[in-house]
Short mmCIF file of C-alpha atoms in Angstrom, two decimals:
data_model
loop_
_atom_site.label_atom_id
_atom_site.label_comp_id
_atom_site.label_asym_id
_atom_site.label_seq_id
_atom_site.Cartn_x
_atom_site.Cartn_y
_atom_site.Cartn_z
CA MET A 1330 176.33 2.19 144.38
CA ASN A 1331 175.62 4.34 147.63
CA GLN A 1332 174.53 7.26 146.67
CA SER A 1333 170.59 7.20 144.83
CA SER A 1334 170.28 8.39 141.58
CA PRO A 1335 168.98 11.58 140.35
CA SER A 1336 165.51 10.02 139.62
CA ASP A 1337 165.12 8.33 143.31
CA ASP A 1338 165.75 12.23 145.35
CA ASP A 1339 163.14 13.39 142.52
CA HIS A 1340 160.80 10.62 144.21
CA ILE A 1341 161.73 11.53 147.56
CA SER A 1342 160.45 15.13 146.59
CA LEU A 1343 157.40 14.17 145.63
CA ILE A 1344 157.17 12.14 149.06
CA HIS A 1345 158.42 15.76 151.15
CA THR A 1346 155.91 17.34 149.04
CA LEU A 1347 153.13 15.13 149.69
CA TYR A 1348 153.16 15.47 153.09
CA SER A 1349 153.72 19.56 153.95
CA GLN A 1350 150.83 19.57 151.78
CA LEU A 1351 148.31 16.57 154.10
CA LYS A 1352 149.73 20.16 157.05
CA VAL A 1353 150.05 17.46 159.81
CA TYR A 1354 153.68 17.89 161.38
CA PRO A 1355 155.05 17.26 164.47
CA GLN A 1356 155.01 20.10 167.67
CA PRO A 1357 157.91 22.59 167.38
CA SER A 1358 161.46 21.25 168.45
CA GLN A 1359 159.49 17.57 168.20
CA TYR A 1360 160.52 15.22 165.24
CA THR A 1361 159.10 12.38 163.60
CA VAL A 1362 160.11 9.65 160.85
CA LEU A 1363 159.07 9.49 157.06
CA THR A 1364 157.91 6.35 155.60
CA ALA A 1365 156.42 6.39 151.69
CA PHE A 1366 156.01 3.00 149.73
CA TYR A 1367 155.90 4.24 145.96
CA LEU A 1368 154.66 2.43 143.00
CA THR A 1369 157.19 3.35 139.30
CA SER A 1370 157.05 1.80 136.20
CA SER A 1371 159.93 0.88 134.02
CA ALA A 1372 158.43 2.79 131.44
CA SER A 1373 158.08 6.15 133.07
CA SER A 1374 160.61 7.69 135.13
CA GLU A 1375 157.54 9.42 137.68
CA CYS A 1376 156.09 7.53 140.66
CA LYS A 1377 153.27 6.59 141.94
CA ILE A 1378 152.79 7.14 145.87
CA ILE A 1379 150.45 4.68 148.26
CA SER A 1380 150.70 5.45 151.56
CA LEU A 1381 152.74 7.54 153.87
CA GLY A 1382 152.71 7.04 158.12
CA THR A 1383 154.52 9.39 160.25
CA GLY A 1384 155.41 7.92 163.55
CA THR A 1385 158.36 6.52 166.44
CA LYS A 1386 155.76 5.14 169.08
CA CYS A 1387 154.27 2.03 170.20
CA LEU A 1388 152.24 0.81 172.77
CA PRO A 1389 153.52 -1.58 175.54
CA LYS A 1390 152.66 -4.65 176.43
CA CYS A 1391 149.67 -4.10 179.05
CA ARG A 1392 148.58 -2.02 176.83
CA LEU A 1393 147.86 -3.42 173.24
CA PRO A 1394 144.02 -3.85 171.73
CA VAL A 1395 143.16 -6.40 172.08
CA ARG A 1396 140.40 -6.17 169.71
CA GLY A 1397 142.59 -5.20 166.86
CA GLU A 1398 140.64 -1.38 167.01
CA ALA A 1399 143.97 0.66 167.98
CA VAL A 1400 146.88 -0.11 166.33
CA HIS A 1401 149.33 -0.66 168.80
CA ASP A 1402 153.02 -0.43 166.74
CA SER A 1403 153.17 3.19 165.09
CA HIS A 1404 156.49 3.81 163.36
CA ALA A 1405 156.63 4.96 160.79
CA GLU A 1406 157.21 1.77 159.03
CA VAL A 1407 154.26 0.02 159.72
CA VAL A 1408 152.16 2.55 159.23
CA ALA A 1409 152.95 3.65 155.62
CA HIS A 1410 152.76 -0.76 155.68
CA ARG A 1411 149.67 -1.12 156.60
CA GLY A 1412 148.52 1.81 154.11
CA ALA A 1413 150.13 -0.23 151.35
CA ILE A 1414 148.71 -3.54 151.93
CA ARG A 1415 145.20 -1.03 152.35
CA TRP A 1416 145.95 0.62 149.06
CA ILE A 1417 146.17 -3.31 147.57
CA LEU A 1418 143.09 -5.11 148.37
CA GLU A 1419 141.74 -1.58 147.09
CA GLU A 1420 143.38 -1.61 144.00
CA ILE A 1421 141.70 -5.25 143.64
CA ILE A 1422 138.08 -3.46 144.21
CA ARG A 1423 138.97 -0.67 141.10
CA GLU A 1424 140.06 -3.23 139.44
CA ARG A 1425 136.90 -4.94 139.14
CA VAL A 1426 135.54 -1.18 138.21
CA GLN A 1427 137.36 0.74 135.86
CA GLY A 1428 140.86 -2.00 135.31
CA SER A 1429 144.89 -1.10 136.54
CA GLY A 1430 147.43 -0.05 135.75
CA TRP A 1431 149.04 -1.63 138.20
CA ILE A 1432 147.55 -5.15 138.74
CA GLU A 1433 146.19 -7.25 136.95
CA ARG A 1434 144.45 -10.47 137.01
CA HIS A 1435 145.34 -13.99 136.66
CA ALA A 1436 142.81 -16.50 136.39
CA ASP A 1437 141.43 -16.93 140.18
CA THR A 1438 144.04 -14.33 141.98
CA TYR A 1439 145.94 -10.93 141.18
CA ARG A 1440 149.15 -9.76 139.86
CA PHE A 1441 151.74 -6.55 139.54
CA ARG A 1442 152.36 -6.13 135.98
CA GLU A 1443 156.34 -6.92 134.99
CA ARG A 1444 157.01 -3.52 135.10
CA ILE A 1445 155.68 -1.87 138.37
CA GLN A 1446 158.68 -1.83 140.89
CA ILE A 1447 157.67 -1.57 144.78
CA HIS A 1448 159.94 1.42 146.12
CA MET A 1449 160.51 1.77 150.24
CA TYR A 1450 161.36 5.54 151.45
CA VAL A 1451 162.73 6.39 154.84
CA SER A 1452 164.15 9.83 156.59
CA THR A 1453 166.36 7.72 158.51
CA VAL A 1454 167.34 3.48 159.60
CA PRO A 1455 164.96 1.75 160.88
CA CYS A 1456 164.85 0.69 164.02
CA GLY A 1457 166.99 -2.77 165.57
CA ASP A 1458 169.66 -4.31 163.07
CA ALA A 1459 170.25 -2.16 160.70
CA SER A 1460 170.49 1.02 162.58
CA THR A 1461 173.49 0.15 165.78
CA ARG A 1462 176.65 0.43 164.46
CA PHE A 1463 174.72 4.23 163.39
CA LEU A 1464 173.82 5.09 166.38
CA ALA A 1465 176.73 4.16 168.01
CA ALA A 1466 178.90 6.88 165.58
CA SER A 1467 176.65 9.51 167.08
CA GLN A 1468 175.90 8.34 170.76
CA ASP A 1469 178.89 9.55 173.91
CA PRO A 1470 181.49 6.94 174.38
CA LYS A 1471 181.15 7.20 177.69
CA MET A 1472 177.39 6.11 177.60
CA ALA A 1473 178.00 3.59 175.14
CA PHE A 1474 179.72 1.71 177.57
CA LEU A 1475 177.84 2.19 180.42
CA LYS A 1476 175.03 1.21 178.24
CA ASP A 1477 176.41 -1.95 176.40
CA SER A 1478 178.21 -2.41 179.27
CA ALA A 1479 175.61 -3.38 182.25
CA VAL A 1480 173.21 -5.18 180.41
CA MET A 1481 172.91 -8.64 180.83
CA ALA A 1482 174.94 -11.19 178.66
CA HIS A 1483 172.65 -11.40 175.50
CA ILE A 1484 170.10 -15.20 175.75
CA GLU A 1485 169.92 -17.05 172.88
CA GLY A 1486 166.61 -17.36 171.54
CA ILE A 1487 164.95 -14.12 173.78
CA PRO A 1488 164.77 -11.15 171.76
CA ALA A 1489 166.78 -7.98 172.23
CA ARG A 1490 165.41 -5.55 174.51
CA GLY A 1491 165.37 -1.83 172.11
CA ARG A 1492 169.13 -1.03 172.29
CA ASP A 1493 170.96 -3.99 174.60
CA ASN A 1494 173.67 -4.88 173.34
CA TYR A 1495 173.87 -3.47 170.21
CA HIS A 1496 177.59 -4.63 169.52
CA LEU A 1497 175.52 -7.81 168.47
CA PHE A 1498 174.32 -8.24 164.79
CA ASN A 1499 171.41 -11.11 163.80
CA ILE A 1500 169.56 -10.67 167.10
CA LEU A 1501 165.97 -10.10 166.61
CA ARG A 1502 165.22 -6.73 168.27
CA THR A 1503 161.67 -5.35 170.72
CA LYS A 1504 161.09 -1.74 170.63
CA PRO A 1505 161.26 0.70 172.09
CA GLY A 1506 165.15 1.35 172.27
CA ARG A 1507 164.60 3.35 175.33
CA ALA A 1508 165.71 0.96 178.60
CA ASP A 1509 163.01 4.05 181.26
CA SER A 1510 160.23 3.22 178.29
CA PRO A 1511 157.65 0.02 179.21
CA PRO A 1512 158.29 -3.22 178.06
CA THR A 1513 156.73 -4.29 174.02
CA LEU A 1514 155.86 -7.17 172.48
CA SER A 1515 156.74 -5.24 168.66
CA LEU A 1516 159.37 -6.91 166.63
CA SER A 1517 161.98 -4.04 165.39
CA CYS A 1518 161.40 -2.03 162.14
CA SER A 1519 164.41 -3.75 160.83
CA ASP A 1520 163.25 -6.93 161.58
CA LYS A 1521 159.74 -6.71 160.43
CA ILE A 1522 161.63 -4.66 157.00
CA ALA A 1523 163.80 -8.55 156.65
CA SER A 1524 160.72 -10.95 156.96
CA TRP A 1525 159.21 -8.41 154.54
CA SER A 1526 162.28 -9.67 152.03
CA TRP A 1527 160.30 -13.31 152.44
CA LEU A 1528 156.99 -12.86 152.68
CA GLY A 1529 156.49 -9.68 150.73
CA ILE A 1530 154.80 -6.39 151.89
CA GLN A 1531 151.15 -7.25 150.73
CA GLY A 1532 150.30 -8.68 154.74
CA ALA A 1533 148.37 -11.87 154.90
CA PHE A 1534 145.42 -11.43 153.20
CA GLY A 1535 146.74 -9.50 150.41
CA ALA A 1536 148.28 -13.34 150.00
CA LYS A 1537 145.30 -15.00 149.76
CA LEU A 1538 144.30 -12.77 146.62
CA PHE A 1539 147.63 -12.33 144.76
CA GLU A 1540 150.18 -15.23 144.00
CA GLY A 1541 152.77 -14.95 146.01
CA GLY A 1542 155.01 -12.40 147.64
CA THR A 1543 155.04 -8.98 146.45
CA TYR A 1544 158.13 -7.91 146.65
CA ILE A 1545 159.65 -4.03 148.35
CA GLN A 1546 163.10 -3.74 144.61
CA LYS A 1547 164.80 -0.95 146.58
CA ILE A 1548 164.80 0.85 150.27
CA ILE A 1549 166.07 4.62 150.52
CA ILE A 1550 167.20 5.60 153.45
CA GLY A 1551 167.91 9.39 154.70
CA GLU A 1552 170.20 11.40 157.27
CA VAL A 1553 172.70 9.44 156.58
CA LEU A 1554 175.16 11.95 155.86
CA PRO A 1555 179.47 11.27 155.10
CA SER A 1556 181.06 11.24 157.60
CA ARG A 1557 184.76 12.22 158.01
CA ASP A 1558 185.73 10.35 161.46
CA VAL A 1559 184.66 6.95 159.53
CA ASP A 1560 182.34 6.23 156.20
CA LEU A 1561 179.45 5.38 157.85
CA ILE A 1562 177.80 5.62 154.80
CA LYS A 1563 179.40 1.97 153.72
CA ILE A 1564 179.11 1.42 157.57
CA VAL A 1565 174.96 1.57 157.35
CA LYS A 1566 175.00 0.19 153.95
CA GLU A 1567 176.44 -3.36 154.68
CA ASP A 1568 174.56 -3.28 158.26
CA CYS A 1569 171.60 -2.58 156.14
CA GLU A 1570 172.10 -5.10 152.85
CA ARG A 1571 172.31 -7.62 156.32
CA ALA A 1572 169.57 -6.54 158.81
CA LEU A 1573 166.56 -5.35 156.19
CA GLY A 1574 167.11 -9.51 154.37
CA GLY A 1575 171.15 -11.09 154.15
CA ARG A 1576 171.87 -12.07 156.92
CA LEU A 1577 168.01 -15.04 155.92
CA GLU A 1578 170.82 -15.81 152.75
CA GLY A 1579 171.11 -19.56 153.14
CA LEU A 1580 168.77 -19.44 156.26
CA LEU A 1581 165.02 -20.49 154.07
CA PRO A 1582 164.65 -23.11 151.42
CA THR A 1583 164.80 -21.38 147.18
CA ASP A 1584 162.06 -23.11 146.68
CA GLN A 1585 159.47 -22.19 148.86
CA GLY A 1586 156.09 -22.06 146.47
CA PRO A 1587 155.06 -19.03 145.68
CA TYR A 1588 157.58 -17.31 148.56
CA SER A 1589 161.91 -17.03 147.65
CA LEU A 1590 163.77 -13.64 148.84
CA HIS A 1591 164.43 -10.77 147.27
CA LYS A 1592 166.95 -8.62 148.86
CA PRO A 1593 165.87 -4.95 148.43
CA VAL A 1594 167.95 -2.26 146.78
CA ILE A 1595 169.84 -0.20 149.69
CA ALA A 1596 170.91 2.89 149.00
CA PHE A 1597 171.03 6.30 150.27
CA THR A 1598 169.98 10.38 149.17
CA PRO A 1599 170.83 13.48 151.01
CA VAL A 1600 167.53 15.03 150.67
CA PRO A 1601 166.95 16.40 154.46
CA PHE A 1602 163.56 15.61 156.00
CA ILE A 1603 162.19 19.34 157.46
CA HIS A 1604 161.05 17.20 160.65
CA SER A 1605 164.16 14.32 161.45
CA ARG A 1606 166.00 15.05 164.30
CA LEU A 1607 168.94 16.40 162.12
CA VAL A 1608 166.74 19.33 161.65
CA VAL A 1609 165.69 19.82 163.89
CA GLY A 1610 168.24 19.48 166.10
CA LEU A 1611 169.33 16.79 168.18
CA THR A 1612 167.33 17.48 171.56
CA SER A 1613 164.48 17.73 170.29
CA THR A 1614 161.85 15.54 171.48
CA SER A 1615 160.15 12.75 169.42
CA SER A 1616 155.99 13.57 168.65
CA ASN A 1617 153.80 11.38 170.05
CA GLU A 1618 151.47 11.26 166.14
CA SER A 1619 151.34 9.07 163.93
CA LEU A 1620 150.31 10.06 160.69
CA CYS A 1621 148.81 7.83 158.39
CA TRP A 1622 147.73 8.95 154.57
CA HIS A 1623 146.81 6.09 151.48
CA ALA A 1624 146.26 6.66 147.67
CA ASP A 1625 143.44 6.13 145.50
CA SER A 1626 140.91 5.98 149.10
CA ILE A 1627 137.63 4.01 148.06
CA PRO A 1628 134.89 4.94 150.48
CA PRO A 1629 133.27 2.45 153.13
CA HIS A 1630 129.60 2.17 152.25
CA THR A 1631 129.97 2.71 147.99
CA PRO A 1632 127.84 -0.53 147.07
CA PRO A 1633 129.67 -2.60 144.58
CA PRO A 1634 128.85 -2.16 140.95
CA PRO A 1635 126.86 -4.29 138.17
CA PRO A 1636 128.46 -6.75 137.19
CA GLN A 1637 127.84 -4.47 132.96
CA THR A 1638 130.54 -1.91 134.34
CA LEU A 1639 133.37 -4.27 134.62
CA LEU A 1640 136.66 -3.54 131.71
CA SER A 1641 139.48 -5.65 131.03
CA SER A 1642 142.44 -4.22 131.85
CA SER A 1643 144.76 -6.23 129.47
CA SER A 1644 146.23 -3.89 128.01
CA PHE A 1645 145.84 -1.06 130.35
CA PHE A 1646 148.86 0.72 131.07
CA PRO A 1647 149.56 3.80 134.31
CA ASP A 1648 149.34 7.45 132.34
CA SER A 1649 149.84 10.96 133.75
CA ASP A 1650 147.10 10.43 135.47
CA HIS A 1651 147.70 7.78 137.95
CA PHE A 1652 151.41 8.85 139.26
CA ARG A 1653 149.13 11.98 140.35
CA ASN A 1654 150.08 12.33 143.76
CA SER A 1655 147.47 14.44 145.95
CA PRO A 1656 146.42 15.23 149.29
CA SER A 1657 143.22 15.00 147.65
CA ASN A 1658 143.30 11.28 145.83
CA GLY A 1659 143.89 9.74 149.42
CA THR A 1660 142.81 10.38 152.79
CA VAL A 1661 144.60 11.06 156.04
CA GLN A 1662 144.51 10.48 159.21
CA VAL A 1663 146.39 10.88 162.45
CA LEU A 1664 147.17 9.04 164.75
CA ILE A 1665 147.60 8.66 168.85
CA ASN A 1666 147.90 6.25 171.34
CA GLY A 1667 147.00 3.78 168.74
CA TYR A 1668 143.62 5.63 167.97
CA LYS A 1669 142.57 8.40 165.90
CA ARG A 1670 142.89 12.28 167.04
CA GLY A 1671 139.79 13.56 168.67
CA ILE A 1672 137.92 10.54 169.39
CA SER A 1673 137.32 11.05 172.94
CA PRO A 1674 137.30 7.28 175.04
CA LYS A 1675 133.86 6.38 174.82
CA HIS A 1676 133.44 6.77 171.30
CA ARG A 1677 137.01 4.54 171.13
CA GLN A 1678 134.98 1.40 171.86
CA LYS A 1679 131.66 1.93 168.85
CA MET A 1680 134.09 -1.10 166.73
CA GLN A 1681 130.85 -0.94 165.11
CA ASN A 1682 131.20 3.22 162.85
CA SER A 1683 134.06 2.79 160.94
CA LYS A 1684 134.64 6.95 161.35
CA PHE A 1685 136.15 5.24 165.12
CA ILE A 1686 138.73 3.50 163.94
CA PRO A 1687 141.72 4.01 162.14
CA GLN A 1688 141.98 3.03 158.99
CA VAL A 1689 144.58 1.15 159.72
CA SER A 1690 144.09 -0.91 162.59
CA LYS A 1691 143.37 -4.29 162.35
CA LEU A 1692 139.80 -4.55 162.19
CA SER A 1693 139.39 -2.08 159.99
CA ILE A 1694 141.20 -4.19 157.43
CA LEU A 1695 139.91 -7.43 158.25
CA ARG A 1696 136.60 -5.09 157.50
CA LEU A 1697 138.18 -4.20 153.90
CA TYR A 1698 138.86 -7.69 153.98
CA ALA A 1699 135.78 -8.44 154.04
CA ARG A 1700 134.28 -6.71 151.42
CA VAL A 1701 136.73 -7.21 148.71
CA CYS A 1702 135.69 -10.73 149.56
CA LYS A 1703 131.99 -10.35 149.14
CA ASP A 1704 132.15 -7.02 146.57
CA VAL A 1705 134.90 -9.26 143.57
CA TYR A 1706 134.69 -12.75 144.95
CA GLY A 1707 131.21 -13.07 146.15
CA VAL A 1708 132.27 -14.58 149.03
CA GLU A 1709 131.12 -14.15 152.71
CA ILE A 1710 133.35 -14.42 155.67
CA PRO A 1711 131.26 -15.27 158.56
CA SER A 1712 130.60 -11.95 160.74
CA THR A 1713 131.91 -13.36 164.46
CA GLN A 1714 135.12 -14.91 162.73
CA SER A 1715 137.81 -13.29 164.15
CA TYR A 1716 141.07 -11.71 163.00
CA HIS A 1717 143.54 -14.72 163.59
CA GLU A 1718 141.63 -17.86 161.89
CA THR A 1719 139.83 -14.73 158.93
CA LYS A 1720 144.38 -14.67 158.95
CA THR A 1721 145.30 -18.78 159.29
CA ASP A 1722 142.53 -19.40 156.84
CA PHE A 1723 142.98 -21.55 153.39
CA HIS A 1724 140.80 -20.68 150.78
CA ASP A 1725 140.72 -21.36 146.78
CA PHE A 1726 137.76 -18.51 144.97
CA SER A 1727 138.23 -20.73 142.50
CA ASP A 1728 136.45 -23.38 144.21
CA HIS A 1729 133.71 -21.36 145.59
CA GLN A 1730 132.55 -20.08 142.84
CA SER A 1731 132.92 -22.95 141.49
CA ALA A 1732 130.65 -24.43 143.46
CA ASN A 1733 128.72 -21.16 143.51
CA ALA A 1734 129.01 -21.53 147.65
CA ASN A 1735 129.11 -17.67 149.48
CA VAL A 1736 130.13 -18.88 152.87
CA LEU A 1737 134.73 -19.08 153.00
CA SER A 1738 136.14 -22.58 154.98
CA THR A 1739 138.28 -23.24 156.80
CA GLN A 1740 140.70 -26.03 155.66
CA PRO A 1741 144.21 -26.51 155.95
CA VAL A 1742 146.92 -23.47 156.68
CA SER A 1743 147.91 -21.03 153.26
CA ALA A 1744 151.77 -21.14 151.90
CA TYR A 1745 151.71 -18.18 153.66
CA HIS A 1746 151.41 -18.73 156.84
CA GLU A 1747 153.83 -21.98 155.77
CA ALA A 1748 156.41 -19.44 154.43
CA LYS A 1749 155.75 -18.11 157.57
CA ILE A 1750 156.30 -20.52 160.06
CA LEU A 1751 159.57 -20.94 158.41
CA LEU A 1752 161.07 -18.29 159.17
CA LYS A 1753 159.49 -17.76 163.20
CA GLY A 1754 158.51 -20.91 163.97
CA PRO A 1755 160.96 -23.15 165.50
CA SER A 1756 164.81 -23.83 165.20
CA ALA A 1757 163.46 -20.94 162.25
CA PRO A 1758 165.21 -18.16 161.62
CA PHE A 1759 163.44 -16.24 163.23
CA SER A 1760 161.65 -18.44 166.06
CA ALA A 1761 163.84 -16.54 169.28
CA TRP A 1762 160.93 -14.09 169.09
CA TRP A 1763 158.36 -16.56 168.80
CA ASP A 1764 158.89 -19.11 171.55
CA GLU A 1765 156.14 -20.69 173.86
CA SER A 1766 155.78 -17.76 176.31
CA ALA A 1767 156.48 -14.65 174.29
CA ARG A 1768 154.27 -16.47 171.52
CA SER A 1769 151.33 -17.70 173.46
CA LEU A 1770 150.95 -14.39 175.20
CA VAL A 1771 150.28 -12.82 171.85
CA LEU A 1772 148.13 -14.69 171.10
CA ASP A 1773 146.33 -14.41 173.86
CA THR A 1774 146.18 -10.64 173.62
CA ARG A 1775 145.71 -10.17 170.29
CA ASP A 1776 144.63 -12.85 168.36
CA LEU A 1777 142.44 -15.05 170.12
CA THR A 1778 139.79 -12.23 171.50
CA THR A 1779 137.02 -12.87 168.97
CA LYS A 1780 135.63 -9.77 166.85
CA LYS A 1781 133.16 -9.49 165.23
CA ILE A 1782 133.40 -7.59 161.04
#
């Protein structure tokens, strides 16, 4: 089915309503992109919005935040995804206190309940491989010819720059699309979403706590309208099905433990987004700001509950209160150039104070993961351990609990990172992004810097 269902459109309208209630808008004559992750249950027609993000910007490689204190990629899809990771990690803490209608504990790991599905909404086609023909349909033919013929032929094994060589399919692309922008090391949103169809959306930290990948069931996309000249919906649907998961089919093993390819269903919604480029105007410019919101926020310094307050969630299931989508039922922040808006440069370096650090930055998510380990499992993450070291550590919480250990030890890589190597390692489908020169640069500037929790 090309178009979304009536219930899908109702869910998108709820997302737009929540966005409007947050009252964080672009400047006049500016547009932005909106993305949300939300949950549905087969037992209800309602939806639970867990994260929301806007944005179209990312930092050039010369300005990467080496200590994880800022967000280097502020595209809406990435911001909303990081918000979803925060919600997942915080939901583990909530499950321990009061049970959860969304996730359940299974032995020493977690999983989403059987009847729960994860959906993603994007107000326009994700940048990169999914959007090339969509952009070409609205581009001046002479300019399109000049742009596509003026660049060098694509070199196998090297990511394409933005929209260069946009007639080529199934190649990795960097952000941004504008040729006059400084180059970045940020993968396009199409490539990132495709990686989630194999690895799940829970991220490396969530993979340590969940049994296997957590996958998007459906992606609903806005701003793709019928055209008299071409069947644009059909074209973009084909591109999105290929780019957001289909291009990996047959290139990855089918028996890789807890990870497997889950191609999302692609649908389109006619519900307009009030601050889309189509609504604001094609001559508008993109906003420099990025909004991030995630539901059911836990205060950063709330003490862990005593053991006697723990409740069983074996028969717990979402009711109307759990579907409540309200600005007050979450935390909102606005980012500009990867930092919280309103924070002076001198305060940006005060990383021990959480109020100065974006909630979706690597450093904040690392601290949240450390809190989950301590509050739920009684495991301490060493304060000197870096984001990269913590992410790539392999550990089994059941072993630590049985041995009454309170410090996390380093072991061989986890199943998640084995699956990631199959995607991005040598001769893998996404190996072009992780060639030796690019990989060493990324690791040197982002992952190997020690940052205290």
